[in-house]
Short mmCIF file of C-alpha atoms in Angstrom, two decimals:
data_model
loop_
_atom_site.label_atom_id
_atom_site.label_comp_id
_atom_site.label_asym_id
_atom_site.label_seq_id
_atom_site.Cartn_x
_atom_site.Cartn_y
_atom_site.Cartn_z
CA UNK A 1 -71.76 50.73 34.05
CA UNK A 2 -73.83 53.82 33.19
CA UNK A 3 -75.88 54.08 30.04
CA UNK A 4 -73.77 57.00 28.79
CA UNK A 5 -70.51 55.05 29.08
CA UNK A 6 -72.10 52.02 27.45
CA UNK A 7 -73.23 54.22 24.55
CA UNK A 8 -69.64 55.40 24.10
CA UNK A 9 -68.37 51.84 24.02
CA UNK A 10 -70.97 50.68 21.52
CA UNK A 11 -70.09 53.51 19.13
CA UNK A 12 -66.38 52.88 19.58
CA UNK A 13 -66.87 49.20 18.83
CA UNK A 14 -68.60 50.27 15.61
CA UNK A 15 -65.72 52.61 14.82
CA UNK A 16 -63.18 49.87 15.42
CA UNK A 17 -65.00 47.67 12.93
CA UNK A 18 -65.03 50.51 10.39
CA UNK A 19 -61.29 51.08 10.57
CA UNK A 20 -59.38 47.81 10.06
CA UNK A 21 -56.05 49.62 10.46
CA UNK A 22 -56.92 49.89 14.16
CA UNK A 23 -57.88 46.32 14.70
CA UNK A 24 -55.08 44.55 12.86
CA UNK A 25 -51.58 45.29 14.06
CA UNK A 26 -49.11 45.21 11.21
CA UNK A 27 -51.78 45.39 8.52
CA UNK A 28 -51.22 47.42 5.37
CA UNK A 29 -52.03 51.14 5.79
CA UNK A 30 -55.21 52.44 4.17
CA UNK A 31 -55.03 54.11 0.79
CA UNK A 32 -55.80 57.54 2.25
CA UNK A 33 -54.89 57.42 5.93
CA UNK A 34 -55.39 61.17 6.40
CA UNK A 35 -58.98 60.93 5.18
CA UNK A 36 -59.69 57.96 7.46
CA UNK A 37 -58.12 59.71 10.44
CA UNK A 38 -60.16 62.84 9.87
CA UNK A 39 -63.33 60.80 9.44
CA UNK A 40 -62.71 59.06 12.76
CA UNK A 41 -62.04 62.33 14.57
CA UNK A 42 -65.12 63.97 13.08
CA UNK A 43 -67.19 61.07 14.38
CA UNK A 44 -65.58 61.59 17.77
CA UNK A 45 -66.70 65.21 17.72
CA UNK A 46 -70.25 64.11 16.94
CA UNK A 47 -70.08 61.63 19.79
CA UNK A 48 -68.42 63.79 22.47
CA UNK A 49 -68.61 67.42 21.42
CA UNK A 50 -64.82 67.84 21.49
CA UNK A 51 -63.91 69.59 18.19
CA UNK A 52 -62.21 67.20 15.78
CA UNK A 53 -59.61 69.84 14.88
CA UNK A 54 -58.24 69.81 18.44
CA UNK A 55 -58.08 66.02 18.53
CA UNK A 56 -56.30 66.08 15.15
CA UNK A 57 -53.91 68.72 16.44
CA UNK A 58 -53.04 66.67 19.53
CA UNK A 59 -52.43 63.62 17.35
CA UNK A 60 -50.28 65.60 14.88
CA UNK A 61 -48.30 67.22 17.69
CA UNK A 62 -47.47 63.76 19.03
CA UNK A 63 -46.42 62.61 15.56
CA UNK A 64 -44.21 65.66 15.19
CA UNK A 65 -42.26 65.19 18.42
CA UNK A 66 -41.94 61.45 17.87
CA UNK A 67 -40.16 62.18 14.59
CA UNK A 68 -37.48 64.34 16.24
CA UNK A 69 -37.02 62.62 19.61
CA UNK A 70 -34.88 59.48 19.85
CA UNK A 71 -36.30 58.67 23.29
CA UNK A 72 -39.85 58.37 21.94
CA UNK A 73 -41.27 55.44 20.00
CA UNK A 74 -42.84 56.29 16.66
CA UNK A 75 -46.41 55.03 16.79
CA UNK A 76 -47.94 53.86 13.53
CA UNK A 77 -51.57 53.77 12.50
CA UNK A 78 -54.39 56.29 12.54
CA UNK A 79 -53.75 57.53 16.08
CA UNK A 80 -50.20 58.31 17.23
CA UNK A 81 -50.96 59.72 20.69
CA UNK A 82 -48.80 58.05 23.34
CA UNK A 83 -49.86 58.54 26.97
CA UNK A 84 -47.01 58.19 29.55
CA UNK A 85 -47.58 55.33 31.98
CA UNK A 86 -47.77 57.59 35.05
CA UNK A 87 -50.61 59.55 33.42
CA UNK A 88 -52.33 56.45 32.10
CA UNK A 89 -52.15 54.32 35.24
CA UNK A 90 -51.82 57.07 37.87
CA UNK A 91 -48.53 58.33 39.28
CA UNK A 92 -48.98 56.48 42.60
CA UNK A 93 -50.19 53.25 41.01
CA UNK A 94 -47.72 50.48 42.00
CA UNK A 95 -48.48 48.71 38.70
CA UNK A 96 -47.36 50.99 35.89
CA UNK A 97 -48.52 48.35 33.39
CA UNK A 98 -52.06 48.34 34.78
CA UNK A 99 -54.87 47.79 32.25
CA UNK A 100 -57.74 47.33 34.71
CA UNK A 101 -60.05 50.36 34.33
CA UNK A 102 -61.27 50.24 37.94
CA UNK A 103 -57.82 50.24 39.54
CA UNK A 104 -56.54 52.87 37.10
CA UNK A 105 -59.43 55.11 38.07
CA UNK A 106 -58.76 54.44 41.78
CA UNK A 107 -55.18 55.65 41.43
CA UNK A 108 -56.17 58.75 39.44
CA UNK A 109 -55.02 57.59 36.00
CA UNK A 110 -56.73 58.73 32.81
CA UNK A 111 -56.70 55.35 31.04
CA UNK A 112 -60.14 54.07 30.05
CA UNK A 113 -61.66 51.23 28.05
CA UNK A 114 -62.68 52.67 24.72
CA UNK A 115 -63.48 49.56 22.70
CA UNK A 116 -65.48 47.57 25.26
CA UNK A 117 -63.02 44.70 25.75
CA UNK A 118 -62.75 45.27 29.50
CA UNK A 119 -59.17 46.59 29.33
CA UNK A 120 -57.69 50.08 29.35
CA UNK A 121 -54.78 49.38 27.04
CA UNK A 122 -52.40 52.31 26.33
CA UNK A 123 -51.32 50.55 23.14
CA UNK A 124 -54.87 50.36 21.78
CA UNK A 125 -55.65 53.43 19.62
CA UNK A 126 -59.35 53.44 20.50
CA UNK A 127 -58.64 53.28 24.23
CA UNK A 128 -56.12 56.12 23.88
CA UNK A 129 -58.37 58.35 21.79
CA UNK A 130 -61.34 57.73 24.08
CA UNK A 131 -59.25 58.50 27.19
CA UNK A 132 -57.77 61.73 25.81
CA UNK A 133 -61.16 62.90 24.57
CA UNK A 134 -62.80 62.27 27.94
CA UNK A 135 -59.90 64.03 29.70
CA UNK A 136 -60.42 67.15 27.59
CA UNK A 137 -64.20 66.98 27.77
CA UNK A 138 -64.14 66.99 31.58
CA UNK A 139 -62.60 70.49 31.47
CA UNK A 140 -65.26 71.83 29.13
CA UNK A 141 -65.76 72.38 25.41
CA UNK A 142 -64.99 76.08 24.92
CA UNK A 143 -61.66 77.06 23.38
CA UNK A 144 -60.44 78.32 26.75
CA UNK A 145 -61.58 75.11 28.47
CA UNK A 146 -59.70 73.02 25.93
CA UNK A 147 -56.55 75.12 26.46
CA UNK A 148 -56.88 74.45 30.18
CA UNK A 149 -57.21 70.73 29.46
CA UNK A 150 -54.12 70.80 27.25
CA UNK A 151 -52.19 72.61 29.97
CA UNK A 152 -53.31 70.07 32.59
CA UNK A 153 -52.10 67.26 30.33
CA UNK A 154 -48.86 68.63 28.86
CA UNK A 155 -47.81 71.27 31.42
CA UNK A 156 -45.92 73.23 28.75
CA UNK A 157 -47.07 76.62 27.38
CA UNK A 158 -45.39 76.16 23.98
CA UNK A 159 -47.12 72.81 23.51
CA UNK A 160 -50.51 74.34 24.35
CA UNK A 161 -49.92 77.13 21.83
CA UNK A 162 -48.74 74.78 19.09
CA UNK A 163 -51.76 72.52 19.42
CA UNK A 164 -54.28 75.37 19.50
CA UNK A 165 -52.58 77.06 16.54
CA UNK A 166 -52.60 73.83 14.56
CA UNK A 167 -56.28 73.31 15.41
CA UNK A 168 -57.06 76.74 13.96
CA UNK A 169 -55.29 75.79 10.72
CA UNK A 170 -57.40 72.62 10.47
CA UNK A 171 -60.58 74.53 11.24
CA UNK A 172 -59.79 77.13 8.57
CA UNK A 173 -59.17 74.66 5.74
CA UNK A 174 -61.43 71.88 7.08
CA UNK A 175 -58.82 69.22 6.37
CA UNK A 176 -55.66 67.74 7.84
CA UNK A 177 -54.17 67.15 4.39
CA UNK A 178 -52.05 70.29 4.09
CA UNK A 179 -48.73 69.18 2.62
CA UNK A 180 -48.24 71.68 -0.23
CA UNK A 181 -45.37 74.20 -0.14
CA UNK A 182 -44.20 77.19 -2.18
CA UNK A 183 -40.85 78.83 -2.88
CA UNK A 184 -40.73 82.13 -0.94
CA UNK A 185 -39.85 84.33 -3.94
CA UNK A 186 -41.99 84.48 -7.12
CA UNK A 187 -40.04 82.98 -10.00
CA UNK A 188 -40.63 86.02 -12.24
CA UNK A 189 -38.43 88.16 -9.95
CA UNK A 190 -34.64 88.25 -9.94
CA UNK A 191 -33.10 86.47 -6.97
CA UNK A 192 -30.05 84.43 -6.02
CA UNK A 193 -29.09 82.27 -3.05
CA UNK A 194 -26.73 79.56 -1.86
CA UNK A 195 -26.37 77.56 1.32
CA UNK A 196 -25.42 79.96 4.13
CA UNK A 197 -26.77 77.94 7.08
CA UNK A 198 -24.11 77.61 9.78
CA UNK A 199 -21.95 80.52 8.55
CA UNK A 200 -20.42 82.80 11.17
CA UNK A 201 -22.09 86.07 12.07
CA UNK A 202 -20.59 88.80 14.23
CA UNK A 203 -23.32 91.38 14.92
CA UNK A 204 -24.37 91.15 18.57
CA UNK A 205 -21.65 88.60 19.36
CA UNK A 206 -20.21 85.59 17.59
CA UNK A 207 -22.98 83.23 16.44
CA UNK A 208 -23.94 80.97 13.55
CA UNK A 209 -26.29 81.89 10.73
CA UNK A 210 -29.53 79.97 11.28
CA UNK A 211 -30.99 80.24 7.81
CA UNK A 212 -30.50 80.85 4.10
CA UNK A 213 -30.19 84.34 2.60
CA UNK A 214 -32.10 84.90 -0.65
CA UNK A 215 -30.88 88.12 -2.27
CA UNK A 216 -33.45 90.09 -4.27
CA UNK A 217 -34.39 93.68 -5.03
CA UNK A 218 -36.18 95.94 -2.56
CA UNK A 219 -39.91 95.38 -2.70
CA UNK A 220 -39.78 91.83 -4.08
CA UNK A 221 -42.80 89.94 -2.71
CA UNK A 222 -42.13 87.35 -0.01
CA UNK A 223 -44.48 84.37 -0.13
CA UNK A 224 -45.64 81.94 2.53
CA UNK A 225 -43.91 78.59 2.06
CA UNK A 226 -46.65 76.58 3.79
CA UNK A 227 -50.07 76.47 5.34
CA UNK A 228 -49.62 78.00 8.75
CA UNK A 229 -50.46 80.21 11.69
CA UNK A 230 -48.76 83.60 12.10
CA UNK A 231 -47.19 83.26 15.54
CA UNK A 232 -44.90 86.27 15.47
CA UNK A 233 -44.80 89.68 13.80
CA UNK A 234 -42.66 92.68 14.66
CA UNK A 235 -39.17 94.04 15.15
CA UNK A 236 -36.04 92.24 16.27
CA UNK A 237 -32.63 93.95 16.26
CA UNK A 238 -31.09 90.98 14.45
CA UNK A 239 -33.90 90.19 12.01
CA UNK A 240 -35.46 93.63 11.62
CA UNK A 241 -39.11 93.42 10.57
CA UNK A 242 -39.79 89.69 10.69
CA UNK A 243 -42.50 87.04 10.73
CA UNK A 244 -42.76 83.60 12.29
CA UNK A 245 -45.25 81.08 10.88
CA UNK A 246 -45.93 77.61 12.31
CA UNK A 247 -47.05 74.87 9.92
CA UNK A 248 -48.77 71.55 10.57
CA UNK A 249 -45.55 69.55 10.75
CA UNK A 250 -44.17 71.70 13.59
CA UNK A 251 -41.90 73.68 11.29
CA UNK A 252 -41.52 77.31 12.36
CA UNK A 253 -40.82 79.35 9.21
CA UNK A 254 -38.88 82.53 9.95
CA UNK A 255 -38.86 85.45 7.47
CA UNK A 256 -36.53 88.33 8.35
CA UNK A 257 -35.15 91.70 7.12
CA UNK A 258 -38.46 92.65 5.50
CA UNK A 259 -39.05 96.17 4.20
CA UNK A 260 -42.74 95.96 5.11
CA UNK A 261 -45.62 93.56 5.67
CA UNK A 262 -48.60 92.84 3.50
CA UNK A 263 -51.35 95.28 4.42
CA UNK A 264 -53.67 93.84 7.05
CA UNK A 265 -51.51 90.86 7.98
CA UNK A 266 -51.57 90.30 11.73
CA UNK A 267 -50.56 87.83 14.40
CA UNK A 268 -53.04 84.96 14.55
CA UNK A 269 -53.81 84.99 10.82
CA UNK A 270 -53.90 81.74 8.85
CA UNK A 271 -51.96 81.64 5.58
CA UNK A 272 -51.50 79.22 2.72
CA UNK A 273 -48.60 78.51 0.32
CA UNK A 274 -48.04 81.41 -2.08
CA UNK A 275 -49.78 84.06 0.02
CA UNK A 276 -47.89 87.36 0.02
CA UNK A 277 -46.53 88.03 3.51
CA UNK A 278 -44.42 91.11 2.93
CA UNK A 279 -41.59 92.53 0.84
CA UNK A 280 -37.82 92.12 0.69
CA UNK A 281 -35.79 94.77 2.49
CA UNK A 282 -32.63 95.27 4.54
CA UNK A 283 -34.07 96.00 7.98
CA UNK A 284 -32.29 95.04 11.17
CA UNK A 285 -28.99 95.30 13.06
CA UNK A 286 -30.21 98.18 15.20
CA UNK A 287 -33.16 99.89 16.83
CA UNK A 288 -36.64 99.72 15.22
CA UNK A 289 -36.55 101.16 11.71
CA UNK A 290 -32.82 100.56 11.10
CA UNK A 291 -32.22 99.65 7.47
CA UNK A 292 -29.49 99.55 4.83
CA UNK A 293 -26.65 97.96 6.79
CA UNK A 294 -26.48 95.12 4.25
CA UNK A 295 -27.83 94.39 0.75
CA UNK A 296 -31.57 93.68 0.50
CA UNK A 297 -32.39 90.03 1.01
CA UNK A 298 -34.78 87.61 2.67
CA UNK A 299 -33.38 85.66 5.59
CA UNK A 300 -35.33 82.39 5.68
CA UNK A 301 -34.96 79.93 8.55
CA UNK A 302 -36.76 76.83 9.81
CA UNK A 303 -37.02 75.69 13.43
CA UNK A 304 -38.67 72.82 15.27
CA UNK A 305 -39.90 72.27 18.82
CA UNK A 306 -39.27 68.79 20.25
CA UNK A 307 -41.46 69.06 23.32
CA UNK A 308 -38.61 70.50 25.37
CA UNK A 309 -36.65 73.00 23.33
CA UNK A 310 -36.55 74.70 19.91
CA UNK A 311 -33.75 74.08 17.41
CA UNK A 312 -32.90 75.27 13.91
CA UNK A 313 -32.05 73.13 10.91
CA UNK A 314 -30.80 73.76 7.39
CA UNK A 315 -33.59 75.09 5.12
CA UNK A 316 -31.49 75.02 1.93
CA UNK A 317 -32.50 71.50 0.73
CA UNK A 318 -36.17 72.39 1.22
CA UNK A 319 -35.79 75.64 -0.70
CA UNK A 320 -34.15 73.82 -3.61
CA UNK A 321 -36.90 71.19 -3.66
CA UNK A 322 -39.67 73.81 -3.56
CA UNK A 323 -37.92 75.83 -6.27
CA UNK A 324 -37.65 72.78 -8.54
CA UNK A 325 -41.31 71.99 -8.02
CA UNK A 326 -42.28 75.60 -8.75
CA UNK A 327 -40.31 75.57 -12.02
CA UNK A 328 -41.85 72.23 -12.97
CA UNK A 329 -45.34 73.62 -12.37
CA UNK A 330 -44.47 76.72 -14.40
CA UNK A 331 -43.24 74.59 -17.34
CA UNK A 332 -46.41 72.50 -17.24
CA UNK A 333 -48.59 75.61 -17.19
CA UNK A 334 -46.71 77.07 -20.17
CA UNK A 335 -47.03 73.78 -22.03
CA UNK A 336 -50.79 73.71 -21.46
CA UNK A 337 -51.08 77.33 -22.53
CA UNK A 338 -49.20 76.67 -25.79
CA UNK A 339 -51.35 73.61 -26.46
CA UNK A 340 -54.49 75.66 -25.86
CA UNK A 341 -53.28 78.42 -28.21
CA UNK A 342 -52.53 75.88 -30.94
CA UNK A 343 -56.07 74.52 -30.70
CA UNK A 344 -57.50 78.02 -31.08
CA UNK A 345 -55.48 78.68 -34.26
CA UNK A 346 -56.61 75.51 -35.98
#
């Protein structure tokens, strides 16, 4: 075994000892699993040169599709990446349960021994992380090289885009802990909404309404509901001027019928909860610039990608939860302000 490979194994053995959640199946999860995961991936970057944000994005992508696919097992622990047996062992390997590194390599599989125990075990998180990292590293370390590696592994353009977009979010905020959300309309503005997901729509042919309509005055600011990557911006004859933003949990947030966008906002930008994206309007149902065919409102939808196709789901419960949290935060801020004013008058 070469010195370079042995160095990898020694470091991985050290990592395994530092992260008991890896070594002990069924053990209690760490207090802050996100922090431990990021620490592990950052060490991997130091060791291999593969940016931790891309490794985190691959892991999060796998978690996302496992949550929405009944045919996939949900892997627990710090690393959720699941490598199919034909990729791990080699598609022509007669033993699709092979854990012998030498025979796996002979048959063109990517499985490798990452913890130095002599086995390439697809159920061992260190072996999996080591194997995926080496697979990507072999293609190169530039952004384009990593995209090529992701394409070679997943063979799906949407998957490659989602992972690279998610990596950019992680790079921007330097953390994988990005779970905050915001209600899309500032509470100080007048607005009203109810659950309209699944209602019938007739423009352009009979179809269902894939979102919730939030009615508000022209020019009311529209806020980002999440941390995310602006994947889409422009005109659609159904949605008018609209935006599509992908968050870290594979939710695609769709904002439609805008009057205009925030100045300078462009495709590829990274946003955070509460950022102004644009302004409420009534655009759509015609050629670019068509407006006024319905009252001004924000059409808000959420979609997911399951590794094969994209589907919509009801955003109304999420909107209600984010609205409640926003009002709770507002009450707490007002309470603190009143308490501060009372202290000043004493």
